[in-house]
Short mmCIF file of C-alpha atoms in Angstrom, two decimals:
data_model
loop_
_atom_site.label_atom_id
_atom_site.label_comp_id
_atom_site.label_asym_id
_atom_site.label_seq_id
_atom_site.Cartn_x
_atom_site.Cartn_y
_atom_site.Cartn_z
CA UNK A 7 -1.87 14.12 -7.98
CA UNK A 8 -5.11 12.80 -6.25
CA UNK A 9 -4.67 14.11 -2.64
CA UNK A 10 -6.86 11.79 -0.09
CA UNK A 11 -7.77 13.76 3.31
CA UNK A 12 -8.55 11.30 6.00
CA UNK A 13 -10.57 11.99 9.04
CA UNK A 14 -10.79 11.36 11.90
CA UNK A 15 -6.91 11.28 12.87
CA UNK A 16 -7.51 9.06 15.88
CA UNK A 17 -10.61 7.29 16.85
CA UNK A 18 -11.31 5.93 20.68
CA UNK A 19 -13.90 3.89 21.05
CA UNK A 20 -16.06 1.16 23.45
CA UNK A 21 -15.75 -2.33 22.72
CA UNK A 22 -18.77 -3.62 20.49
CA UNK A 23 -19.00 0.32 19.33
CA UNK A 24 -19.52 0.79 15.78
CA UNK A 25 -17.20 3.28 14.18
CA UNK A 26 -16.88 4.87 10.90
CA UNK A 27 -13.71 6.18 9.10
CA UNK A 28 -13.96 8.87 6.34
CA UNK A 29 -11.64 9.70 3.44
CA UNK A 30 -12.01 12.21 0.62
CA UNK A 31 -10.42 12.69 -2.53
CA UNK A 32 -9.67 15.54 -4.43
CA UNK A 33 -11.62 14.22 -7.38
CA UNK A 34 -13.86 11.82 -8.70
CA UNK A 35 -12.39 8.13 -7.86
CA UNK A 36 -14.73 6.17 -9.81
CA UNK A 37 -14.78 3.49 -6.60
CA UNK A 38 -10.80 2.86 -6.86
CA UNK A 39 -10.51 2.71 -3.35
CA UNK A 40 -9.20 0.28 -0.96
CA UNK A 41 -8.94 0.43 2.87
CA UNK A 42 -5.80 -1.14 4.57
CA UNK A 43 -5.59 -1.98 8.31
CA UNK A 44 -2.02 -2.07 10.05
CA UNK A 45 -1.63 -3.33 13.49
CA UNK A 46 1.22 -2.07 15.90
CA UNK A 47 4.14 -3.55 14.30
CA UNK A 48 3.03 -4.91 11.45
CA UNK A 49 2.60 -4.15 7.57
CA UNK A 50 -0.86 -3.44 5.94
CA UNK A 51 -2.91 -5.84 5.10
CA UNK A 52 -6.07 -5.44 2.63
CA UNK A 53 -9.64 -5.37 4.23
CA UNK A 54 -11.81 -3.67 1.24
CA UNK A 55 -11.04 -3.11 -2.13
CA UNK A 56 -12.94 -1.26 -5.11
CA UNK A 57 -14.87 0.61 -2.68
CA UNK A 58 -17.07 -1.63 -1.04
CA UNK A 59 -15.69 -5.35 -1.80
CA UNK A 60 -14.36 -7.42 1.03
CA UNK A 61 -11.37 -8.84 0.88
CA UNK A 62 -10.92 -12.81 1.18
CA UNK A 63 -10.85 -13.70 4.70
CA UNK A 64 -11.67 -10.39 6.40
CA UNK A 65 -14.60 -10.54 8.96
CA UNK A 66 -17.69 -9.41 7.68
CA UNK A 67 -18.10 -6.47 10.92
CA UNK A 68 -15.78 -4.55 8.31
CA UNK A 69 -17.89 -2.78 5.36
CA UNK A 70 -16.76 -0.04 2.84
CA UNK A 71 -19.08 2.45 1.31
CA UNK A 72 -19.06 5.27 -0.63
CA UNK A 73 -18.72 6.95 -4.61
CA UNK A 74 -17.48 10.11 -5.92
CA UNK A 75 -15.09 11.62 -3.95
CA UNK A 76 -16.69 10.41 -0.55
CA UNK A 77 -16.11 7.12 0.78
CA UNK A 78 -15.92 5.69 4.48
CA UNK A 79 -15.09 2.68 6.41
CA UNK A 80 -17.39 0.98 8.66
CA UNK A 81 -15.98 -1.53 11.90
CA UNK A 82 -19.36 -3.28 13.18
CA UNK A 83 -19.51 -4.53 16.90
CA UNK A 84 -15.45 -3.69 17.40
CA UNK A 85 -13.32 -6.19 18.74
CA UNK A 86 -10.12 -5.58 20.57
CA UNK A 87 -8.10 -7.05 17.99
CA UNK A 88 -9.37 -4.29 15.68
CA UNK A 89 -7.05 -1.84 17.61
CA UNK A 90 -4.70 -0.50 14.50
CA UNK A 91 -4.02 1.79 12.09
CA UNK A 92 -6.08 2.57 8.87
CA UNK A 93 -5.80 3.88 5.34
CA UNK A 94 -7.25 4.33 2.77
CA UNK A 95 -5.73 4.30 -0.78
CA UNK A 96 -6.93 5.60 -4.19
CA UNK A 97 -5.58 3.61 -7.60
CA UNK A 98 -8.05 5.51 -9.65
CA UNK A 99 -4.62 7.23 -11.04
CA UNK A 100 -0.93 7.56 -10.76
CA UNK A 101 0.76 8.35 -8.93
CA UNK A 102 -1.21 6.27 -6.09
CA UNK A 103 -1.78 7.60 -2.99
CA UNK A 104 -3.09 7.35 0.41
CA UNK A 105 -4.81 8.76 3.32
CA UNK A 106 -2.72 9.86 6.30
CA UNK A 107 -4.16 6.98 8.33
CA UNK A 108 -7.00 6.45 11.23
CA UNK A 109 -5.25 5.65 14.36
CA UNK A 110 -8.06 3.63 16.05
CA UNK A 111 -8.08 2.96 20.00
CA UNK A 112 -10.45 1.03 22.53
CA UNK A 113 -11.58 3.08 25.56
CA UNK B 45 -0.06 -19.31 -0.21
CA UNK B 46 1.12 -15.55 -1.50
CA UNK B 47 4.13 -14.45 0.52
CA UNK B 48 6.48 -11.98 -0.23
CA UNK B 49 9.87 -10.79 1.94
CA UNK B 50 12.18 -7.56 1.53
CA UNK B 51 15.76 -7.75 2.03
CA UNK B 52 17.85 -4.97 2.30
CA UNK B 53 21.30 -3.26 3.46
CA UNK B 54 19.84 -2.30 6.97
CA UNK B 55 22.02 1.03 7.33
CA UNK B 56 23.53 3.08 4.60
CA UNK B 57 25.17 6.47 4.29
CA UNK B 58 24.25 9.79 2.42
CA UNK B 59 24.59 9.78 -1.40
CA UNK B 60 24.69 5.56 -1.47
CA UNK B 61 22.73 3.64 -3.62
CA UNK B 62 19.82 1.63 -1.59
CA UNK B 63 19.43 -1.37 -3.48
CA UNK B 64 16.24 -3.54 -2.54
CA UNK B 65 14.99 -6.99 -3.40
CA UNK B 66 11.64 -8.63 -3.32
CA UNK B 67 11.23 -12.23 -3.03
CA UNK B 68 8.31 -13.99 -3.48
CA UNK B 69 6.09 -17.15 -4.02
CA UNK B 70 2.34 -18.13 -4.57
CA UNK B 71 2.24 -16.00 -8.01
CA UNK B 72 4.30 -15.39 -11.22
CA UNK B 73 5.20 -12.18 -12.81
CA UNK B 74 4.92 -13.98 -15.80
CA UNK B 75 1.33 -14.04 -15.28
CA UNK B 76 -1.21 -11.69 -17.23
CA UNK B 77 -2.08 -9.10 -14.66
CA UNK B 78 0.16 -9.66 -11.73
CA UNK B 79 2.49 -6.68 -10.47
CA UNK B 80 4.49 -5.72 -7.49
CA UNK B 81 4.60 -2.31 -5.96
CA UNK B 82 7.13 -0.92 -3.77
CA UNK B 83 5.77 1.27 -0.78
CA UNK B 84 8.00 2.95 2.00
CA UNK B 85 6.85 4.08 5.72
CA UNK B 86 8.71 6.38 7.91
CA UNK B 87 8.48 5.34 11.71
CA UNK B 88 5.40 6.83 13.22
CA UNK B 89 4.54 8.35 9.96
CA UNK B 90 1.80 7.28 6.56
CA UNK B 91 2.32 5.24 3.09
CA UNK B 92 4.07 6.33 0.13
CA UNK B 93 4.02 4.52 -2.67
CA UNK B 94 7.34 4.35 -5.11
CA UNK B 95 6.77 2.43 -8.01
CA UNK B 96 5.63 -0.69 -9.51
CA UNK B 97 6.42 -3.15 -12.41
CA UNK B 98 3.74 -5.24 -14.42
CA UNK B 99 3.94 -8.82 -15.79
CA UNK B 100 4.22 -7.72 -19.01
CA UNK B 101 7.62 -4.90 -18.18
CA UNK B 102 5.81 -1.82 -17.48
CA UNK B 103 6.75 0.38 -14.88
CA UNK B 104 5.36 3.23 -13.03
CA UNK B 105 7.22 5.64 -10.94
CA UNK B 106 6.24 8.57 -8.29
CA UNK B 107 6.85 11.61 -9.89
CA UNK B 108 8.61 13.12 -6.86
CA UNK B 109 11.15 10.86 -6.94
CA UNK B 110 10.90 9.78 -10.48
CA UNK B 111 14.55 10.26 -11.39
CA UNK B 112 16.17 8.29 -8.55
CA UNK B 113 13.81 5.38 -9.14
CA UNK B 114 14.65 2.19 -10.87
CA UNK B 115 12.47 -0.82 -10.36
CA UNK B 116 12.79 -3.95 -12.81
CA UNK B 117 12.42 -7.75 -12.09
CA UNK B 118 13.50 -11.65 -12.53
CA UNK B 119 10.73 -13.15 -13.40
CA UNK B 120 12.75 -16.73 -13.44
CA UNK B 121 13.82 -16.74 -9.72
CA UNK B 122 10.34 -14.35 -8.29
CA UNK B 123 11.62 -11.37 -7.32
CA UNK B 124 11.49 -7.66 -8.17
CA UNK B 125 14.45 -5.07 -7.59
CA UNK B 126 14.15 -1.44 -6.72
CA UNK B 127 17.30 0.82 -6.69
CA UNK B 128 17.26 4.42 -5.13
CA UNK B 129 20.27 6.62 -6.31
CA UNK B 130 21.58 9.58 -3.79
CA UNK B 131 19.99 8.76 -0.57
CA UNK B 132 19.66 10.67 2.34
CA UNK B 133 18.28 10.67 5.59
CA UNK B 134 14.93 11.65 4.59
CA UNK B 135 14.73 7.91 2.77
CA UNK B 136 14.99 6.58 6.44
CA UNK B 137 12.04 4.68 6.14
CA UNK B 138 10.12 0.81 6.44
CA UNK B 139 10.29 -0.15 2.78
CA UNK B 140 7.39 -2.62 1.79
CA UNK B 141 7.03 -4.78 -1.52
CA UNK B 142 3.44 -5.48 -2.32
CA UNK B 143 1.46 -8.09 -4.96
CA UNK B 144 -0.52 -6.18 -7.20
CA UNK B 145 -3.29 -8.13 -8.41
CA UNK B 146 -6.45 -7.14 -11.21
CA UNK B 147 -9.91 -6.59 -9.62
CA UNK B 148 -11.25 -5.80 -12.80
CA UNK B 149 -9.84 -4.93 -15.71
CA UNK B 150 -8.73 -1.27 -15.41
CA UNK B 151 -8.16 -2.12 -11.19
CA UNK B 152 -5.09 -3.41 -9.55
CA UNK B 153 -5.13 -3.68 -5.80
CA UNK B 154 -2.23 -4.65 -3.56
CA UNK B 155 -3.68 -7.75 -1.89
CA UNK B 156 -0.65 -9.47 0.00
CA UNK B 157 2.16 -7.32 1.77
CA UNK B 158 5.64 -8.22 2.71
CA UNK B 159 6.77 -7.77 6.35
CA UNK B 160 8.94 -4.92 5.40
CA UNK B 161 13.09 -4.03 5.31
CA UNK B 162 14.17 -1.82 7.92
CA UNK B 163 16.29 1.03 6.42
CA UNK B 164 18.26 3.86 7.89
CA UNK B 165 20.43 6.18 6.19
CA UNK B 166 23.30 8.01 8.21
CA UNK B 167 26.41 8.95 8.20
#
């Protein structure tokens, strides 16, 4: 299995801060990444996808970068409504997986 | 407009059988690359995904709990199925049904989440 090691675990951070979210995998990826937010409540919903690809809809302050086994998430300017959860997800292979999640806070 | 919704048995006790169902609209499982996954949550706690089924029958399973799995579909009335034999409480969890959808050709992301089926297992 491809194990994904997400850091940090929680995040606190200033309005119109920009923060970054890492995640690792065990091997080579290839880009298969996406990056899910989930707000208090709520299920996951899609931001980026193969990588660095936005997702329909999602505001542009959210970027993905990355290749290899390194790849990280980027929140421009944040907003208060960015306050949630996020995780990142490998479909490179079965069985897919994801990161244990970014628990992100305003200060 | 792609929407999906769980339904479930809510509460269930040790050794049952937790039968799921996805229903949803917007997209056909008839349709050359479209899938649904099923991915469970446990309060507090990160993403696990189960299994999913592909337009065309094929199914994928976790490995670690390959042999309790069964997911399969109606493509006629939009829905998918999962079954979990021999529950316990360790399957207390948020269960989630998720459109997979091709980015490219060898890439399927889950682009549109259901708003998950509560499910606790006690006795």
């Amino acid at each position: 299995d491809i194990q994904m090691t997400q850091s940090p675990a929680s995040l606190s951070a200033s309005l119109g801060e920009t923060v970054t979210i890492e995640c690792r995998a065990s091997e080579d990826i290839y880009n298969g990444l996406a990056w899910y937010q989930q707000k208090p409540g709520k299920s996951p919903q899609l931001l980026i996808y193969n990588a660095n690809s936005l997702h329909t809809g999602v505001p542009s302050r959210f970027s993905g970068s990355g290749s290899g086994t390194q790849y990280s998430l980027k929140i421009n300017s944040l907003q208060s409504e960015d306050v949630a959860s996020y995780f990142c997800q490998q479909y490179y292979n079965y069985p897919l997986t994801f990161g244990s999640g970014t628990k992100l806070e305003i200060k | 407009q792609v929407t999906l919704k769980e339904s479930g048995p809510g509460i269930l006790q040790p050794s049952q059988t937790l039968s799921l169902t996805c229903t949803f609209s917007g997209f056909s499982l008839s349709t050359y690359g479209m899938g649904v996954g099923w991915i469970r949550q446990p309060s507090g706690k990160g993403l696990e995904w189960l299994a999913n089924i592909w337009w065309d029958d094929d199914k994928y399973y976790n490995p670690s709990l390959k042999n309790r799995l069964t997911i399969s579909k109606d493509t006629s009335n939009n829905q998918a199925f999962l079954k979990i034999t021999n529950v316990d409480t360790a399957d207390t969890a948020t269960y989630y049904c998720a459109r997979m959808r091709a980015t490219t050709p060898y890439y399927y992301v889950m682009d549109a989440w259901g708003q998950g089926a509560s499910v606790t297992v006690s006795s």
